[in-house]
Amino acid sequence: MSIPGLGQIPVQQTPSTTRTITLKPLWEWRFESPFPSSTSTGGHTLASSSLAPPTTSPSSSSSTTAPPTSLTVKLTSGTAERDGTELALGKPYVLAGAKSKISTLTGCTLEVSGPCDDYVAECEDPDDWPAVSYLNLHFALQNQRWRAASGGVGPRVLIAGAPASGKSTLARTLLALATRQDGGQQPVGVGLDPRDGMLSLPGTVSAAVFGSVMDVETGGAGVADTPSSGPAAVPVKVPVVYYYGRQRVEDEPAAWRTAVSALAGAVRGRREVDGEVRRAGVVVDAPAVGVGKDGVGLLVHVVEEFAVNVVVVLGSGRLNAELQKSLGQMRTSLGEPITVVQLDKSEGVVERDEAFMQQTREAAIKEYFFGDAKMTLSPATQQVEFGAVTIYKIPDLSEYLADEEVLEKMEPVPEMAHWCLTVMNASVRDPLETIRYASVMGFVYVADVEPERRRLKILAPVSGRLGDRPLVWGHWPEPHINLLG
């Protein structure tokens, strides 16, 4: 550009953020990537990834454009994987809001662009590589699957440990490795930590068949992220979900146990009619619990309900000792002994602080209603009269202990704004116990409540009347930011 009297105005060049990372065999690239910043578009307050197209490959970016706001990684040579799922050569992956790693058995080079905190973990001795014990565990589970090929039942694995011990990462890795086997295994993945949610919103317990490759770009906090209802390059895993509605399993252990039992019944039903699922087995990601009698008792309940025959304890010697003592003489409902194995947690495991977890929950809610960078969804907004919906609230702990009601019926109130309500697979005419522990049909978001006009504004994944489906208002996840502005 030239202006008379001033001459040529230089164009401000933006320095390239693309760099190359070379990993030798058994090395890991460990990174922490930021969440996309929020932006307001079309009256909706969304993450930028909900509207923007996927980040372009670093090799095609212009020097005059702004630097990327999301971390993009591309494998340019060799082989690499993220938590058991292989990266495709030359394909850019956008990894937003993740604390994770990319590892290699044979060596590789990565092309990286965008902001992140990262370092390379070098390993010279295979015995010092944390993934070796995970691979050995996978091969042991494969032996059980091969023995079950003649009509038996495959392994049922429970992964337990302290917070930030890598439980979800190991569960994700074992599921991914199983699906990569010749012929493709179809294990069931189970998520029992209501703080995270697996393939659903937080506050739930869920299970799904993992019969296809997992998405490298998902899994920011738990085993797998919230599924979308539209088409996707990676086949969507559709879960069966039960709503617990509280943050910690210790808050209302009886309700959590009931939800876990219902989920285990659904998994048993699928196993009985599906030979592939029966042979592939189950991988259960357990919540972190205390090592006292009550916490161990919750894990024992899971072992009993899912007929777990292999318990993996990550990092905690005391929890391992308590489970050895509690399960040493037990047998599964199939008559098998229960093996308890302790593994060291990886040095690459990092603490997920509350700020990170809150952003993860917000991202899950946004993705459920609006999709992500790869696919934009169009949720429906509707005005609903108070009399057209039936809402039940899970009582506060003090109220629950006082009158032992599992649910209390209520009219919409202003405090309900910005909460997600759970749509139950039940009828408003069913008993409260049936409604409370029915499976989940979906979720709606309350944008506004107008008591004077006796109506509320609801955001739903699809249009249409809610009919006689009861809505349940729980205590988790916490109220979300205003999605509609």
XYZ file of C-alpha atoms in Angstrom:
485
model
C 0.000 0.000 0.000
C 1.380 3.473 -0.950
C 0.153 6.900 0.237
C 1.421 10.082 -1.567
C 4.092 11.815 0.455
C 4.544 8.882 2.809
C 5.828 6.224 0.465
C 5.352 2.495 0.943
C 3.775 1.372 4.231
C 5.305 -1.932 5.279
C 2.938 -4.836 5.927
C 3.161 -6.131 9.464
C 4.381 -9.716 9.267
C 3.092 -12.204 11.803
C 5.804 -14.638 12.867
C 5.052 -18.265 12.096
C 4.015 -20.368 15.075
C 4.623 -23.664 13.286
C 7.386 -25.848 14.681
C 8.622 -29.382 14.222
C 8.985 -31.845 17.100
C 11.077 -34.952 16.611
C 10.442 -37.942 18.858
C 12.713 -40.947 19.112
C 11.283 -44.418 19.831
C 9.482 -44.621 23.204
C 9.446 -40.837 23.650
C 6.308 -38.829 24.483
C 5.268 -35.304 23.633
C 3.208 -34.021 26.572
C 1.104 -30.911 26.182
C -1.581 -28.714 27.707
C -3.711 -26.815 25.176
C -6.107 -23.951 25.990
C -9.840 -23.915 25.462
C -11.163 -21.784 22.573
C -12.141 -18.289 23.666
C -15.868 -17.493 23.762
C -17.501 -15.280 21.174
C -21.033 -14.019 20.573
C -22.636 -14.698 17.196
C -26.216 -14.630 16.023
C -27.597 -14.045 19.513
C -25.906 -17.182 20.864
C -22.989 -17.161 23.243
C -20.795 -19.980 21.982
C -17.253 -21.222 21.992
C -15.479 -20.086 18.845
C -15.025 -23.727 17.868
C -18.803 -24.078 17.577
C -18.962 -21.757 14.578
C -15.523 -21.504 13.021
C -14.354 -24.015 10.414
C -11.593 -26.440 11.387
C -8.157 -24.897 11.725
C -6.269 -25.021 8.460
C -3.044 -26.911 8.071
C 0.004 -24.878 9.181
C 1.649 -25.434 5.797
C -1.131 -23.492 4.057
C -1.375 -20.550 6.463
C -0.417 -17.071 5.323
C 2.262 -15.005 7.072
C -0.123 -12.038 7.272
C -2.900 -13.878 9.100
C -3.369 -13.923 12.838
C -1.709 -16.788 14.696
C -3.953 -19.809 15.366
C -5.901 -19.813 18.608
C -6.161 -23.617 18.817
C -3.436 -26.215 18.978
C -3.075 -28.115 15.700
C -0.890 -31.219 15.377
C 0.031 -33.121 12.228
C 2.056 -36.327 11.951
C 4.558 -35.839 9.120
C 6.597 -39.045 9.410
C 6.759 -42.244 11.441
C 3.947 -43.555 13.639
C 2.335 -42.023 16.722
C -0.764 -42.427 18.837
C -2.804 -40.615 21.427
C -4.066 -42.881 24.196
C -4.054 -45.966 21.997
C -5.561 -44.344 18.870
C -3.213 -43.952 15.916
C -2.707 -40.605 14.193
C -3.183 -40.599 10.424
C -0.174 -39.418 8.447
C -0.572 -35.877 7.133
C -3.930 -35.186 8.808
C -4.161 -32.060 11.009
C -5.793 -32.606 14.405
C -7.200 -29.766 16.507
C -6.618 -30.490 20.197
C -8.419 -27.855 22.277
C -8.790 -27.927 26.045
C -6.632 -31.010 26.581
C -3.965 -32.131 29.005
C -2.607 -35.136 27.199
C 0.280 -36.721 25.313
C 1.286 -38.184 21.961
C 3.617 -41.171 22.119
C 5.530 -43.260 19.608
C 6.956 -46.771 19.530
C 9.058 -46.315 16.402
C 9.865 -42.586 16.335
C 8.108 -39.784 14.484
C 8.043 -36.110 13.591
C 5.155 -33.809 14.429
C 4.256 -30.432 12.942
C 2.732 -28.292 15.676
C 1.109 -24.870 15.527
C -0.874 -22.878 18.046
C -0.533 -22.157 21.762
C 0.318 -24.825 24.314
C 2.560 -25.652 27.222
C 4.581 -28.714 26.312
C 7.730 -30.748 26.738
C 9.261 -33.964 25.427
C 9.591 -36.888 27.836
C 12.635 -38.907 26.768
C 13.001 -42.608 27.482
C 16.026 -44.774 26.752
C 15.056 -47.973 28.601
C 11.773 -49.689 27.622
C 11.317 -50.788 31.234
C 11.099 -47.122 32.226
C 8.402 -46.313 29.659
C 5.038 -46.068 31.477
C 3.112 -47.441 28.510
C 4.875 -50.828 28.710
C 2.777 -51.963 31.692
C -0.362 -50.731 29.932
C 0.503 -52.735 26.811
C 1.213 -55.824 28.909
C -2.205 -55.394 30.540
C -3.817 -55.122 27.103
C -2.137 -58.347 25.928
C -3.319 -60.140 29.074
C -6.880 -58.982 28.386
C -6.543 -60.127 24.777
C -5.650 -63.606 26.007
C -8.925 -63.658 27.932
C -10.794 -62.533 24.811
C -9.234 -65.297 22.724
C -10.188 -67.884 25.342
C -13.756 -66.528 25.227
C -13.978 -66.936 21.442
C -15.725 -70.310 21.812
C -18.706 -68.794 23.598
C -17.274 -67.598 26.897
C -17.255 -64.120 28.442
C -14.392 -61.708 27.909
C -12.598 -59.695 30.607
C -14.437 -57.225 32.822
C -11.931 -54.653 34.045
C -12.332 -52.018 36.758
C -9.789 -49.180 36.845
C -9.493 -47.546 40.263
C -7.145 -45.035 41.819
C -6.708 -41.666 43.446
C -7.647 -38.394 41.695
C -5.229 -37.456 38.883
C -3.844 -40.980 38.654
C -4.666 -41.486 34.957
C -7.722 -43.748 35.298
C -9.644 -42.259 32.361
C -6.537 -42.242 30.165
C -5.901 -45.922 30.835
C -9.568 -46.791 30.204
C -9.496 -44.877 26.931
C -6.237 -46.591 25.935
C -7.517 -50.106 26.659
C -10.716 -49.464 24.690
C -8.785 -48.010 21.751
C -6.275 -50.870 21.646
C -9.088 -53.441 21.690
C -10.833 -51.860 18.696
C -7.538 -51.914 16.743
C -7.168 -55.684 16.925
C -7.589 -57.811 13.804
C -11.272 -58.175 13.130
C -12.065 -55.342 15.544
C -13.169 -55.952 19.109
C -16.333 -54.342 20.492
C -15.755 -53.741 24.214
C -18.181 -51.830 26.392
C -16.808 -48.677 28.002
C -18.415 -47.644 31.299
C -18.015 -44.253 32.992
C -19.086 -44.037 36.637
C -17.627 -40.679 37.703
C -20.433 -38.078 37.799
C -17.915 -35.242 37.862
C -16.899 -36.006 34.276
C -19.629 -37.839 32.434
C -18.722 -40.214 29.598
C -20.397 -39.571 26.259
C -22.942 -37.524 28.183
C -23.222 -34.481 30.405
C -21.686 -34.545 33.895
C -23.890 -35.831 36.694
C -24.503 -39.145 34.920
C -23.235 -42.702 34.723
C -23.159 -44.239 31.260
C -21.991 -47.085 29.044
C -21.478 -47.532 25.309
C -20.127 -50.107 22.881
C -16.785 -49.001 21.434
C -16.861 -50.927 18.192
C -14.951 -48.472 16.001
C -11.930 -46.205 16.037
C -11.939 -43.446 18.651
C -11.621 -39.772 17.792
C -8.097 -38.443 18.405
C -9.489 -34.944 18.955
C -11.813 -35.874 21.838
C -11.237 -36.972 25.403
C -10.248 -33.665 26.976
C -11.181 -34.782 30.480
C -12.748 -38.225 30.543
C -12.872 -41.379 28.447
C -14.830 -39.749 25.623
C -16.597 -36.481 24.971
C -20.263 -35.661 24.463
C -21.662 -37.276 21.288
C -23.333 -35.246 18.586
C -26.519 -36.241 16.816
C -25.347 -35.409 13.296
C -23.033 -37.174 10.816
C -19.358 -37.447 11.711
C -16.146 -38.809 10.195
C -15.646 -40.964 13.286
C -18.682 -43.165 14.095
C -20.592 -41.809 17.080
C -20.811 -43.964 20.198
C -24.391 -43.822 21.477
C -24.542 -44.492 25.220
C -27.159 -45.678 27.668
C -27.275 -43.076 30.432
C -28.631 -42.862 33.973
C -28.857 -39.617 35.903
C -27.321 -39.332 39.352
C -27.471 -35.535 39.650
C -24.769 -34.890 42.234
C -21.076 -34.119 42.019
C -19.547 -36.774 44.256
C -20.551 -40.388 44.666
C -20.242 -39.987 48.439
C -22.958 -37.299 48.456
C -25.767 -39.840 48.040
C -24.198 -43.299 47.826
C -27.520 -45.156 47.834
C -28.716 -43.286 44.729
C -25.386 -43.808 42.986
C -25.471 -47.522 43.764
C -28.988 -47.765 42.339
C -27.973 -45.978 39.134
C -24.896 -48.217 38.803
C -27.030 -51.330 39.256
C -29.448 -50.177 36.553
C -26.546 -49.470 34.198
C -24.987 -52.866 34.912
C -28.315 -54.509 34.090
C -28.327 -52.766 30.696
C -24.765 -53.949 30.015
C -25.646 -57.541 30.968
C -28.638 -57.412 28.651
C -26.464 -56.328 25.720
C -23.872 -58.988 26.549
C -26.479 -61.744 26.499
C -27.703 -60.920 22.989
C -24.450 -59.784 21.340
C -21.668 -62.345 20.983
C -19.075 -59.758 19.907
C -19.711 -57.659 22.991
C -19.680 -60.739 25.219
C -16.224 -61.773 23.961
C -14.730 -58.265 24.045
C -15.712 -57.592 27.658
C -16.081 -54.404 29.672
C -13.755 -51.592 30.783
C -15.045 -49.597 33.771
C -13.644 -46.165 34.651
C -14.356 -45.835 38.377
C -14.624 -42.563 40.298
C -11.946 -41.634 42.802
C -13.179 -42.588 46.277
C -11.705 -42.584 49.734
C -9.710 -45.579 50.865
C -11.856 -46.114 53.953
C -14.585 -48.700 54.381
C -17.272 -46.622 52.656
C -15.182 -45.805 49.577
C -13.943 -49.361 49.131
C -17.509 -50.579 49.614
C -18.628 -48.499 46.623
C -15.947 -50.098 44.439
C -16.891 -53.563 45.672
C -20.485 -52.817 44.638
C -19.257 -52.065 41.106
C -17.233 -55.294 41.069
C -20.306 -57.277 42.043
C -22.715 -55.600 39.625
C -20.452 -55.815 36.550
C -18.983 -59.228 37.479
C -15.514 -57.650 37.349
C -12.706 -60.212 37.269
C -9.716 -57.825 36.906
C -9.227 -54.787 39.140
C -6.426 -52.380 38.196
C -5.271 -49.932 40.866
C -3.215 -46.973 39.672
C -0.666 -45.568 42.070
C -2.348 -46.047 45.442
C -0.692 -48.735 47.560
C -3.224 -48.355 50.347
C -6.222 -48.709 48.030
C -4.577 -51.752 46.479
C -4.153 -53.322 49.923
C -7.770 -52.600 50.906
C -9.133 -54.074 47.675
C -6.885 -57.118 47.994
C -8.341 -57.670 51.439
C -11.967 -57.112 50.377
C -11.850 -59.078 47.116
C -9.267 -61.749 47.892
C -11.817 -64.461 48.723
C -14.615 -63.280 46.424
C -15.629 -64.761 43.104
C -17.614 -63.222 40.300
C -21.184 -64.200 39.540
C -19.650 -66.375 36.797
C -17.561 -68.270 39.350
C -14.203 -66.669 38.496
C -11.540 -65.458 40.945
C -10.926 -61.698 41.037
C -7.409 -60.507 40.232
C -6.228 -57.208 41.738
C -3.229 -55.624 39.987
C -1.376 -52.478 40.988
C 0.302 -50.356 38.290
C 2.414 -47.240 38.664
C 0.780 -44.088 37.391
C 2.503 -42.299 34.541
C 4.748 -39.358 35.389
C 2.939 -37.458 32.653
C -0.356 -37.368 34.576
C -1.172 -33.799 35.626
C -3.683 -32.347 38.050
C -6.887 -31.073 36.479
C -7.730 -28.062 38.624
C -11.269 -26.814 39.173
C -10.938 -24.029 36.564
C -9.987 -26.594 33.909
C -12.808 -28.936 34.912
C -15.359 -26.103 34.831
C -14.281 -25.190 31.305
C -14.539 -28.850 30.333
C -18.107 -29.043 31.644
C -19.068 -25.844 29.819
C -17.562 -27.205 26.595
C -19.543 -30.440 26.972
C -22.828 -28.542 27.385
C -22.106 -26.285 24.407
C -21.175 -29.257 22.248
C -24.346 -31.130 23.217
C -26.571 -28.311 21.975
C -24.494 -26.556 19.291
C -21.930 -29.085 18.043
C -18.273 -28.272 17.531
C -15.829 -27.044 14.887
C -16.414 -30.138 12.745
C -20.207 -29.985 12.832
C -22.602 -27.198 13.785
C -25.974 -28.221 15.234
C -29.147 -26.143 15.293
C -30.989 -26.531 18.596
C -34.596 -25.378 18.938
C -35.742 -22.592 21.237
C -39.344 -22.631 22.446
C -41.595 -20.850 24.910
C -43.298 -23.343 27.201
C -46.200 -22.755 29.547
C -45.742 -23.831 33.140
C -48.633 -26.256 32.817
C -47.102 -27.955 29.775
C -44.134 -29.441 31.677
C -43.751 -31.565 34.791
C -40.576 -30.860 36.742
C -39.159 -32.760 39.692
C -36.201 -31.687 41.791
C -33.691 -33.946 43.498
C -33.921 -32.719 47.115
C -31.045 -31.119 48.944
C -29.151 -33.586 51.076
C -30.609 -32.197 54.299
C -34.157 -32.403 52.918
C -33.581 -35.871 51.523
C -32.408 -37.180 54.863
C -35.389 -35.581 56.591
C -38.289 -36.952 54.547
C -36.616 -39.639 52.394
C -38.314 -38.422 49.209
C -36.316 -39.255 46.106
C -37.927 -36.376 44.147
C -40.138 -33.397 44.871
C -42.541 -31.928 42.318
C -42.265 -28.187 41.759
C -43.221 -25.327 39.477
C -40.527 -23.479 37.537
C -38.767 -20.775 39.568
C -36.327 -18.011 38.485
C -33.448 -19.875 40.159
C -33.881 -22.591 37.529
C -32.510 -20.325 34.781
C -29.266 -21.508 33.147
C -29.618 -25.038 34.508
C -29.820 -28.185 32.376
C -32.835 -30.395 33.089
C -32.784 -34.118 32.390
C -35.538 -35.599 30.227
C -36.326 -39.045 31.630
C -37.454 -42.163 29.768
C -40.567 -42.365 31.936
C -44.094 -41.009 32.203
C -45.282 -38.287 34.563
C -47.787 -40.877 35.813
C -45.041 -43.242 36.969
C -44.065 -43.542 40.646
C -41.337 -41.176 41.832
C -38.890 -44.050 42.280
C -39.411 -45.107 38.666
C -38.874 -41.571 37.374
C -35.773 -41.010 39.504
C -33.968 -44.100 38.236
C -35.223 -44.275 34.659
C -32.730 -44.013 31.829
C -32.039 -40.620 30.271
C -33.673 -39.544 27.016
C -31.786 -36.250 26.724
C -31.312 -32.793 28.208
C -32.864 -29.346 27.826
C -31.463 -25.987 28.897
C -33.580 -23.417 30.729
C -32.728 -20.030 29.244
C -35.260 -17.956 31.210
C -38.164 -18.259 33.627
C -40.976 -15.667 33.675
C -43.205 -16.280 36.723
C -45.496 -13.337 35.937
C -46.298 -14.767 32.489
C -46.079 -18.354 33.714
C -43.791 -19.540 30.994
C -40.179 -20.518 30.533
C -37.796 -20.399 27.612
C -36.206 -23.751 26.802
C -33.379 -24.757 24.481
C -33.658 -28.350 23.219
C -31.560 -30.394 20.748
C -34.649 -30.910 18.543
C -37.972 -29.175 18.134
C -41.206 -30.669 19.343
C -43.292 -30.992 22.464
C -41.877 -32.644 25.539
C -45.132 -34.538 25.940
C -45.564 -36.362 29.210
C -41.847 -36.892 29.795
C -40.847 -35.749 33.288
C -37.940 -33.334 33.689
C -35.535 -33.736 36.609
C -33.599 -30.830 38.104
C -30.485 -32.054 39.893
C -27.462 -30.486 41.564
C -24.825 -31.287 38.939
C -23.633 -29.949 36.575
C -23.849 -26.500 38.089
C -25.722 -23.626 36.338
C -24.150 -22.857 32.982
C -23.376 -19.490 31.434
C -26.157 -17.949 29.354
C -26.154 -19.887 26.092
C -28.655 -17.611 24.334
C -27.509 -14.133 25.362
